[in-house]
Structure formats: structure tokens, C-alpha cells
PDB file of C-alpha atoms in Angstrom:
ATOM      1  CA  UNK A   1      74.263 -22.608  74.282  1.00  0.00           C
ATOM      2  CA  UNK A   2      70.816 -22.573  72.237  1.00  0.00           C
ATOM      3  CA  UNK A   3      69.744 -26.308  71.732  1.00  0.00           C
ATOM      4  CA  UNK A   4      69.371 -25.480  68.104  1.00  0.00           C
ATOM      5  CA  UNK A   5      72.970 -24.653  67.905  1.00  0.00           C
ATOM      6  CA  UNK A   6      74.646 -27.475  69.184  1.00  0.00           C
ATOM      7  CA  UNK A   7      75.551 -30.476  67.437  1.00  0.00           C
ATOM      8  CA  UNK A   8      72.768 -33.169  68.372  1.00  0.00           C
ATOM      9  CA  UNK A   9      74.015 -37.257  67.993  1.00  0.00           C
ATOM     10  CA  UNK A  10      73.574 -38.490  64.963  1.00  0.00           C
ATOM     11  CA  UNK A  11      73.279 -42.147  63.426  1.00  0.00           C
ATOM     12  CA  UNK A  12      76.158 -43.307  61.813  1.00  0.00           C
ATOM     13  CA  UNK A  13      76.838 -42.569  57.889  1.00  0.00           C
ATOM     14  CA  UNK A  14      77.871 -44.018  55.233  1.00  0.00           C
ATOM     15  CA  UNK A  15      81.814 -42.744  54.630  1.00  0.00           C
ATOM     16  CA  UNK A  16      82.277 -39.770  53.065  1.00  0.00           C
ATOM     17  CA  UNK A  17      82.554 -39.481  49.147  1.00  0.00           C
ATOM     18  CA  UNK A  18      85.906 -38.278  48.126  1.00  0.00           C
ATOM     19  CA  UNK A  19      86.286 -34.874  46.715  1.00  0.00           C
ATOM     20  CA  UNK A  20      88.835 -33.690  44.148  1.00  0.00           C
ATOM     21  CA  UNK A  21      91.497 -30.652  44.820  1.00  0.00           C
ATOM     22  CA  UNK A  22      89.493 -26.954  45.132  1.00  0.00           C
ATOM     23  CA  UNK A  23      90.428 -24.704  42.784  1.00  0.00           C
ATOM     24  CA  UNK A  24      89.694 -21.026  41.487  1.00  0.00           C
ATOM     25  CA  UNK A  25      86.589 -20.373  41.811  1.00  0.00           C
ATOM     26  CA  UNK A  26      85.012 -23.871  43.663  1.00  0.00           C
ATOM     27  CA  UNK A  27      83.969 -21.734  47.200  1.00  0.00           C
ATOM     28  CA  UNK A  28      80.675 -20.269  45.386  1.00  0.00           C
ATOM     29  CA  UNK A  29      79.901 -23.476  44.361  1.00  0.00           C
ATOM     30  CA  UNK A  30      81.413 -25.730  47.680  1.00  0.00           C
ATOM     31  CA  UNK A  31      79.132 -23.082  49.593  1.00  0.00           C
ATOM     32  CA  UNK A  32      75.968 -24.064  47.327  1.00  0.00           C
ATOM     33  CA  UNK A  33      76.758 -27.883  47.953  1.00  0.00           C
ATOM     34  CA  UNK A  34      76.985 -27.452  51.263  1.00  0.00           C
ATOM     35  CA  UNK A  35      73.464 -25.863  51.657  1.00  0.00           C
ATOM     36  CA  UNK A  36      71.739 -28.403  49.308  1.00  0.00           C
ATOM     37  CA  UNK A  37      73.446 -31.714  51.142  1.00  0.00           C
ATOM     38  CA  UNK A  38      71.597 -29.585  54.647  1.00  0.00           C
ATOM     39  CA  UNK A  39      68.730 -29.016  53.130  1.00  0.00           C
ATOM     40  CA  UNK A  40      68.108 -32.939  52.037  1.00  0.00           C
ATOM     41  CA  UNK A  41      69.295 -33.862  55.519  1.00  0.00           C
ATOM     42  CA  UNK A  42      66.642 -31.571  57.021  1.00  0.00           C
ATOM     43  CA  UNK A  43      63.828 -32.257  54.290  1.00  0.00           C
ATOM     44  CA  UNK A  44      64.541 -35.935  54.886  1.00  0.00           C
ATOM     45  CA  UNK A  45      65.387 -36.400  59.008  1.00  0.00           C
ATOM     46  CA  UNK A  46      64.492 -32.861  60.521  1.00  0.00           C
ATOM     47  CA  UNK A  47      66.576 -30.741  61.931  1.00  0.00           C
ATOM     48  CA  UNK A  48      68.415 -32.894  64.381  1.00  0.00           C
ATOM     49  CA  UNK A  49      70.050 -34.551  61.312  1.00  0.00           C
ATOM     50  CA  UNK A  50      71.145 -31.066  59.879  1.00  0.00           C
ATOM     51  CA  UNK A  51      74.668 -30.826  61.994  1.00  0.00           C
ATOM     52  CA  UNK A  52      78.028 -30.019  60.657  1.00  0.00           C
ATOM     53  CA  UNK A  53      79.527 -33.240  60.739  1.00  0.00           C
ATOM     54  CA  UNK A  54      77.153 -34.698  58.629  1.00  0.00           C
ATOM     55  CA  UNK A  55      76.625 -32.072  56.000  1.00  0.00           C
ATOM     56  CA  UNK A  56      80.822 -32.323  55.879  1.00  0.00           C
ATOM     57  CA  UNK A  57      80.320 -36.281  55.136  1.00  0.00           C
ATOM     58  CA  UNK A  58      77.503 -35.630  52.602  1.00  0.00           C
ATOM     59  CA  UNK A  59      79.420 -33.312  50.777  1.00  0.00           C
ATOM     60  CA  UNK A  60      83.058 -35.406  51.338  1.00  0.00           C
ATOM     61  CA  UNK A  61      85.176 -32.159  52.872  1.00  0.00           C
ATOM     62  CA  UNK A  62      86.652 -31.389  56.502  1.00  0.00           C
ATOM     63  CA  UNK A  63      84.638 -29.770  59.130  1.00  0.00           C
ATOM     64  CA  UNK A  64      86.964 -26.686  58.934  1.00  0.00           C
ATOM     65  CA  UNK A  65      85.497 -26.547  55.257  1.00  0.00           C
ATOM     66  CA  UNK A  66      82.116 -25.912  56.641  1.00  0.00           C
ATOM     67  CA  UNK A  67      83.001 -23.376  58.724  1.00  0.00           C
ATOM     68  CA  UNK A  68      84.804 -21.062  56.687  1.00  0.00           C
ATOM     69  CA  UNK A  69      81.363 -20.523  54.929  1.00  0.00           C
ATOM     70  CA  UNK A  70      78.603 -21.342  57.828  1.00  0.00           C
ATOM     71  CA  UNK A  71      80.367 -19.791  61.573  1.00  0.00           C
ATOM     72  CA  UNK A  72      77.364 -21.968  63.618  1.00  0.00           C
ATOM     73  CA  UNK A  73      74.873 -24.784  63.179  1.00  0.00           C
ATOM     74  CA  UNK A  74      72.167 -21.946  63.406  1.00  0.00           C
ATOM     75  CA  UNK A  75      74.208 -20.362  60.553  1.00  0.00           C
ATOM     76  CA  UNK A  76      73.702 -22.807  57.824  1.00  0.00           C
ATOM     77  CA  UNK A  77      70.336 -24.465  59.237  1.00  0.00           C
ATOM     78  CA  UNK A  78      69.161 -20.337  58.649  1.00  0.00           C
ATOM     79  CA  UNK A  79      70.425 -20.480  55.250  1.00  0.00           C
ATOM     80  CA  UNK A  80      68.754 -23.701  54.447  1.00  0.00           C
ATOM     81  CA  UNK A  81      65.347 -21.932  55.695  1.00  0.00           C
ATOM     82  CA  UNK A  82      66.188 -18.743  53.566  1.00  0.00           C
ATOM     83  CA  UNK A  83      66.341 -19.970  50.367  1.00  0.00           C
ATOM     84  CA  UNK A  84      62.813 -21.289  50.012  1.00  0.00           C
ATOM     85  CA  UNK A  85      61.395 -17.442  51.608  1.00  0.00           C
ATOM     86  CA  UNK A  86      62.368 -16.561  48.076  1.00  0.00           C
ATOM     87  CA  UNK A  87      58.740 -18.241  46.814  1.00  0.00           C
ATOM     88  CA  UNK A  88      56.882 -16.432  49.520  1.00  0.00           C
ATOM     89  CA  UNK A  89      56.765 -13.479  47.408  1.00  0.00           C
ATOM     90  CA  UNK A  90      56.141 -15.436  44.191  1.00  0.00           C
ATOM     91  CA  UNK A  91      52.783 -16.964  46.123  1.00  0.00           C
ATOM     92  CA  UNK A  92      51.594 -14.271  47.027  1.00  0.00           C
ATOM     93  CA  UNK A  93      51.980 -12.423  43.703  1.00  0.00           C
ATOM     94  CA  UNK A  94      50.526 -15.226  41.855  1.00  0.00           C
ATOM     95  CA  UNK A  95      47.926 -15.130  44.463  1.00  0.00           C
ATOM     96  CA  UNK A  96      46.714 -12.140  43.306  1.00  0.00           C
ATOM     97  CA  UNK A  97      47.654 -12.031  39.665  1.00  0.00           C
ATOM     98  CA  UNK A  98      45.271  -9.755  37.405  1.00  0.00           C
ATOM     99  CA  UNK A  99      43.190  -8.633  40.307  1.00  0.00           C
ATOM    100  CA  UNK A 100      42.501  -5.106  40.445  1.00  0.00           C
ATOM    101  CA  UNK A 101      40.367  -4.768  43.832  1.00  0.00           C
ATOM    102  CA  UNK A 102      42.580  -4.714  46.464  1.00  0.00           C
ATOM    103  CA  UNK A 103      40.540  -6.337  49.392  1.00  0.00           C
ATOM    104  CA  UNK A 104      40.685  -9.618  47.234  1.00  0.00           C
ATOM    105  CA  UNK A 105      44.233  -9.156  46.785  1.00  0.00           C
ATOM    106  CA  UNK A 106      44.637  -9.174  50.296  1.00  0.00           C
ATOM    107  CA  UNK A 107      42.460 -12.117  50.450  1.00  0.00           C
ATOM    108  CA  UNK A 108      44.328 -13.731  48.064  1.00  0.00           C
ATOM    109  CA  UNK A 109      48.012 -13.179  49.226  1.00  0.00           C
ATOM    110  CA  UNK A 110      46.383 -13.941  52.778  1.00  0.00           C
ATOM    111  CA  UNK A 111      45.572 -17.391  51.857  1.00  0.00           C
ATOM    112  CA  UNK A 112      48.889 -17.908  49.459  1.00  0.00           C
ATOM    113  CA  UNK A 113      50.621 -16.862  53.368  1.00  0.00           C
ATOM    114  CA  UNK A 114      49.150 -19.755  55.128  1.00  0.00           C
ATOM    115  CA  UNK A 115      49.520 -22.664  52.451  1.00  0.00           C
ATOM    116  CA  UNK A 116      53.335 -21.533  52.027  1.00  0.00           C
ATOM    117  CA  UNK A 117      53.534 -21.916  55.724  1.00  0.00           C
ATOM    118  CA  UNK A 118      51.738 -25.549  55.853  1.00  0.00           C
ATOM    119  CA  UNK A 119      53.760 -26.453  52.644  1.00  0.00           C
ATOM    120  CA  UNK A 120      57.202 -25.788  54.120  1.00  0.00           C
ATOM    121  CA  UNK A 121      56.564 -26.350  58.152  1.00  0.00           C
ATOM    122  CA  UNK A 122      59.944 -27.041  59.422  1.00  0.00           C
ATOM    123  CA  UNK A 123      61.613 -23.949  57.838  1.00  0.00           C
ATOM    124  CA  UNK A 124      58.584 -21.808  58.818  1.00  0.00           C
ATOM    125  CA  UNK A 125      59.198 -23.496  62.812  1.00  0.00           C
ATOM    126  CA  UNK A 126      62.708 -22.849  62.595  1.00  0.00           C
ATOM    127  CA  UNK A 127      63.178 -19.158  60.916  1.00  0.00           C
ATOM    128  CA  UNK A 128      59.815 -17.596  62.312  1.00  0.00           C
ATOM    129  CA  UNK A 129      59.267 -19.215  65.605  1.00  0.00           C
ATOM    130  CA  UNK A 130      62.985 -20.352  66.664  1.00  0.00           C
ATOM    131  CA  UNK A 131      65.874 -17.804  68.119  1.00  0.00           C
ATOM    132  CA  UNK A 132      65.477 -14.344  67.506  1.00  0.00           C
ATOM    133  CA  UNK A 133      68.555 -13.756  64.228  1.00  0.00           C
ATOM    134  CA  UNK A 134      68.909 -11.615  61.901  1.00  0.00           C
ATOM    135  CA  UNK A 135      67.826 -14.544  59.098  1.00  0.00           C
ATOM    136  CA  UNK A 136      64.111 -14.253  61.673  1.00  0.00           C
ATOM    137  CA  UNK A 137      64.224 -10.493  61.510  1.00  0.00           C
ATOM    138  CA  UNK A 138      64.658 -10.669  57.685  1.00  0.00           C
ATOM    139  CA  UNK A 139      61.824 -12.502  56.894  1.00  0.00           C
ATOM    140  CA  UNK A 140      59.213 -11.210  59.635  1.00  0.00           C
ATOM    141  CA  UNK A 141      60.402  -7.726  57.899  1.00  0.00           C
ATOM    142  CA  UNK A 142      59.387  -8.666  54.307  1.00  0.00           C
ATOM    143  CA  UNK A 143      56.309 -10.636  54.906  1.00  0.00           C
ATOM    144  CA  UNK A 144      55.064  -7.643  56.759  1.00  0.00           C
ATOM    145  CA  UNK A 145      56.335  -4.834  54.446  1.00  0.00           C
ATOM    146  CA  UNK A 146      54.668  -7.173  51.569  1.00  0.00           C
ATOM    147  CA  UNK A 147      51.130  -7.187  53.487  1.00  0.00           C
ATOM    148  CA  UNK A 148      51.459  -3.655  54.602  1.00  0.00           C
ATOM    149  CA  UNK A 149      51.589  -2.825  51.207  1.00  0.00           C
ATOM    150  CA  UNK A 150      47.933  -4.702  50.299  1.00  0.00           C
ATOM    151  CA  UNK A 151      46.847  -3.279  53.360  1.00  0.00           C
ATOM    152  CA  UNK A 152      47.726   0.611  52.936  1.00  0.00           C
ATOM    153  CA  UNK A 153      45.812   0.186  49.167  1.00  0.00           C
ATOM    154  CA  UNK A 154      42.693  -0.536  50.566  1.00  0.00           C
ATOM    155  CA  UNK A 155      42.989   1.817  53.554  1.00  0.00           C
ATOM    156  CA  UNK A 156      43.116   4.047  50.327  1.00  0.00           C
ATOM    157  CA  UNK A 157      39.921   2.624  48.854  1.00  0.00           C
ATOM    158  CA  UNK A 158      38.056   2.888  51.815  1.00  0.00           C
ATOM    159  CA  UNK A 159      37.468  -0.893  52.229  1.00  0.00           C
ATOM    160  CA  UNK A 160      39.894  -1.273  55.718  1.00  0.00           C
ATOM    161  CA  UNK A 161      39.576   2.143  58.087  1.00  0.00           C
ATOM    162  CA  UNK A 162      42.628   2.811  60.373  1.00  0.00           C
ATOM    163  CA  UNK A 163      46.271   2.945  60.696  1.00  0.00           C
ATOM    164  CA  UNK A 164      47.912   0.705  57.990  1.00  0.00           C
ATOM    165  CA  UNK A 165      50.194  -0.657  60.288  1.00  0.00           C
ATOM    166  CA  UNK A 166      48.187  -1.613  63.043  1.00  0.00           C
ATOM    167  CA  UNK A 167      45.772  -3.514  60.616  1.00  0.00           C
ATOM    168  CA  UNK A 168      48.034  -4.953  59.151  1.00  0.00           C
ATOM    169  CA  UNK A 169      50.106  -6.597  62.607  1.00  0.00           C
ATOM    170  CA  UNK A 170      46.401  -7.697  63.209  1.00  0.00           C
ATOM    171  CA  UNK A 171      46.456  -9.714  59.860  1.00  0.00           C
ATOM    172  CA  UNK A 172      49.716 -10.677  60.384  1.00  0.00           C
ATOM    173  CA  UNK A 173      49.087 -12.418  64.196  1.00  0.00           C
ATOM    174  CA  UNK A 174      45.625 -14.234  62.517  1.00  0.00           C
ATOM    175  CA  UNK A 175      47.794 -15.593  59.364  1.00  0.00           C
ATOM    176  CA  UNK A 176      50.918 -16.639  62.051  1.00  0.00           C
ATOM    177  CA  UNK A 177      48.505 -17.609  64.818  1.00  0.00           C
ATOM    178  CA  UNK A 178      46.994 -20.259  62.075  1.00  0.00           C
ATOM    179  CA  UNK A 179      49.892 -21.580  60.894  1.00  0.00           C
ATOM    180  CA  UNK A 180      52.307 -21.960  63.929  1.00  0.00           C
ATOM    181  CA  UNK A 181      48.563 -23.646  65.184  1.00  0.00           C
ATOM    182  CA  UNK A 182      49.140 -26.692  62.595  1.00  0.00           C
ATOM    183  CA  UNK A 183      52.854 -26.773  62.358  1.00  0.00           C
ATOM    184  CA  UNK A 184      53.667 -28.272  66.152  1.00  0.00           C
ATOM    185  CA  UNK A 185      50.782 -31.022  65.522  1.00  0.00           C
ATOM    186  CA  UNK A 186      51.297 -34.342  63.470  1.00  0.00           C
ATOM    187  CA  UNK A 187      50.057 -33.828  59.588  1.00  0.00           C
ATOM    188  CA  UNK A 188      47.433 -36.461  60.329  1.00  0.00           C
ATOM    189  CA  UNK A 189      46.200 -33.982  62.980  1.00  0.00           C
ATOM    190  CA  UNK A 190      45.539 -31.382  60.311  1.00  0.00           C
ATOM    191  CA  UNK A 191      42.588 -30.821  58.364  1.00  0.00           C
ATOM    192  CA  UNK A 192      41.890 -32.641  55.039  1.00  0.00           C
ATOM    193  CA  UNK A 193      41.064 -29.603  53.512  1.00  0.00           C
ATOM    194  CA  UNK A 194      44.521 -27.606  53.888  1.00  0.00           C
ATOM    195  CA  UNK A 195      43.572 -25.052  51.017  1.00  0.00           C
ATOM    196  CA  UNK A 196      40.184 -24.657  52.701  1.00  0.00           C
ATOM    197  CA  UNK A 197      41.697 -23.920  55.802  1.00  0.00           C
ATOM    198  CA  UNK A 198      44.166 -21.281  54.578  1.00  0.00           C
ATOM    199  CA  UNK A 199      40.805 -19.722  52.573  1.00  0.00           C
ATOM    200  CA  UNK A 200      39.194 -19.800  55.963  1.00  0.00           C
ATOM    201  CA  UNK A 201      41.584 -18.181  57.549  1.00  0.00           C
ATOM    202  CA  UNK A 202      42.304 -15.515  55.162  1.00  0.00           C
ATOM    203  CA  UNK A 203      38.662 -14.709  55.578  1.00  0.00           C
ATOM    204  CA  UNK A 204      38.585 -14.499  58.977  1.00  0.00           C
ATOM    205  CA  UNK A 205      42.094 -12.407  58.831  1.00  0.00           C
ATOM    206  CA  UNK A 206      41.124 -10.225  56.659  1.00  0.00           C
ATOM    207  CA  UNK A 207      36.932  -9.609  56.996  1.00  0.00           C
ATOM    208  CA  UNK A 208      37.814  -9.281  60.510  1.00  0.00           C
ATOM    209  CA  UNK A 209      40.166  -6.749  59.697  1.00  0.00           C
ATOM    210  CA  UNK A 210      37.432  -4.653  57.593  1.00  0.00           C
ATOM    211  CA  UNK A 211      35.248  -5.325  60.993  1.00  0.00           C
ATOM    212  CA  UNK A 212      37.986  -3.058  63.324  1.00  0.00           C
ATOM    213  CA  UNK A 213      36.135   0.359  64.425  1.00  0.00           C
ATOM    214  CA  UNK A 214      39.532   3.417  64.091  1.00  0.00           C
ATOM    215  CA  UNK A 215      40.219   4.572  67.109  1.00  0.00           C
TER     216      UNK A 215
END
């Protein structure tokens, strides 16, 4: 069994709250409590605290409530990761917002990619760098298919030369490389400069992109 999906010890807890009768209607909303009560367990303790048992005392049900909506421990800690991706996308548009040359846009979403990873480290570590799933596959997908798109505009322009895809898993290993880099040290082990670093980065990412010969 994957460490990550096994049910590490946990202190003790305060007794569960108690919880009225479900009715029509409360498993949308039992589901959502569920994932919140994780994701304060994980922002607060790390992912060790983040086990069944413990998001069933948070929320005050039975285990078997859990797992008629989460079937694993990888399940829900997955969902947990997946609802911040959601601001990935918002980054990097703002990143880019009103620019009409599309090598800064890259630039820009490049650098918006690596200070959403630094901001949000644990769910980066555990969705893009933990088991293979099909929450991983999800999000390597759309990250790429969003840089891709940057990418293939200024293959267009002129400004990148090459195939669109290959520049752009060249992008994507510099922009990973840099944050998976940062994310296994201590945060007093980073530099003081974070949205420096991500700028730097970008640059390098992306001028070194411009620098590839086509082959």
C-alpha cells in the first residue's frame, strides 16, 4: 500500500461535534464539509494529519460517511489539492492581462506558474510530484495545454522557432524543476526574494527557450 494512502497515527482530538439527522439534499453539502475540515487539517498539520478518522471527527459523522464520498485517503487528500488548481488559470491570466505580445505573456504566465507553486507547496508536492492518479494527470494536462497555448502564439510570431510542443515540455521541466527545487527545503531555506525568483526563472525558462536552434 502507497504510504500516502494509509492512515498515519494521529494525536488525539477533541470529541467529535454532534451532527443533526441528513436529509434531502445534505450529501452535496456533507461532501463540501468534508473537503474543507481536510483541507484545514492539511493547511494546518500537513498531510499526515489529513486521515479519515480525523476529517470524520472534525466534521462529527461515521467513517462509513466519509467513504461513501472519498473511496481512499489519496481520494480526498487529491480533492483537497484540486480545488485550489482552479486559481492556476486565474494567475496566469491575470499574469498576462492586456498584453498583446505574446513572448511577455509567456513571461508573465511563466512567473504567475512558479509563485502559485511556492504559494501553495504542499498541494503542488502532493498532486504533481506524489503517485501517478488521474487528479496528477489532470493537472499536468492543463498546465501544459495552458502553456502550449502561449507557446504555439509566438512560434506564430516568429519569437520561439520549433515544434510547439517540444518548447513548450522544455518550459515546462525549467518552471517544475524550480519549484519542486524550493518545495522539499524549509521556507527559511528559500530566497527572500520569492517573486524575484519566480521572475528569474521565467526568464531563464523562457529566453532560454527563444535560445533553442530547430532541429
Amino acid at each position: 500500500m502507497d504510504p500516502i494512502d494509509s492512515e498515519p497515527s494521529t494525536p488525539p482530538v477533541a470529541a467529535p461535534r454532534r451532527r443533526r439527522r441528513a436529509q434531502r439534499g445534505d450529501g452535496a453539502r456533507l461532501r463540501s464539509e468534508l473537503v474543507e475540515a481536510a483541507e484545514r487539517l492539511l493547511d494546518k498539520a500537513g498531510e499526515d494529519a489529513v486521515t479519515i478518522r480525523a476529517v470524520a471527527q472534525a466534521v462529527g459523522v461515521s467513517l462509513p460517511a466519509v467513504y461513501l464520498h472519498f473511496g481512499s485517503r489519496l481520494e480526498l487528500l487529491h480533492t483537497v489539492c484540486l480545488r485550489v488548481w482552479g486559481e492556476l488559470g486565474d494567475w496566469m491570466g491575470d499574469g498576462d492581462a492586456g498584453s498583446h505580445d505574446p513572448f511577455n505573456a509567456l513571461h508573465q504566465r511563466s512567473v504567475a506558474y512558479v509563485r502559485f507553486g511556492l504559494a501553495h507547496p504542499v498541494r503542488y508536492r502532493l498532486v504533481m510530484t506524489g503517485p501517478a492518479t488521474a487528479a496528477s494527470g489532470q493537472v499536468a494536462s492543463e498546465c501544459f495545454r495552458f502553456l502550449r497555448g502561449t507557446v504555439q502564439q509566438c512560434v506564430e510570431t516568429g519569437v520561439l522557432r520549433g515544434d510547439a510542443t517540444a518548447l513548450t515540455r522544455a518550459i515546462a521541466a525549467a518552471l517544475h524543476g524550480a519549484v519542486t527545487l524550493l518545495i522539499f527545503q524549509p521556507p527559511e531555506s528559500w530566497p527572500e526574494d520569492v517573486d524575484g525568483f519566480a521572475r528569474d526563472i521565467a526568464t531563464l525558462a523562457t529566453q532560454g527557450a527563444a535560445a533553442i536552434e530547430p532541429r
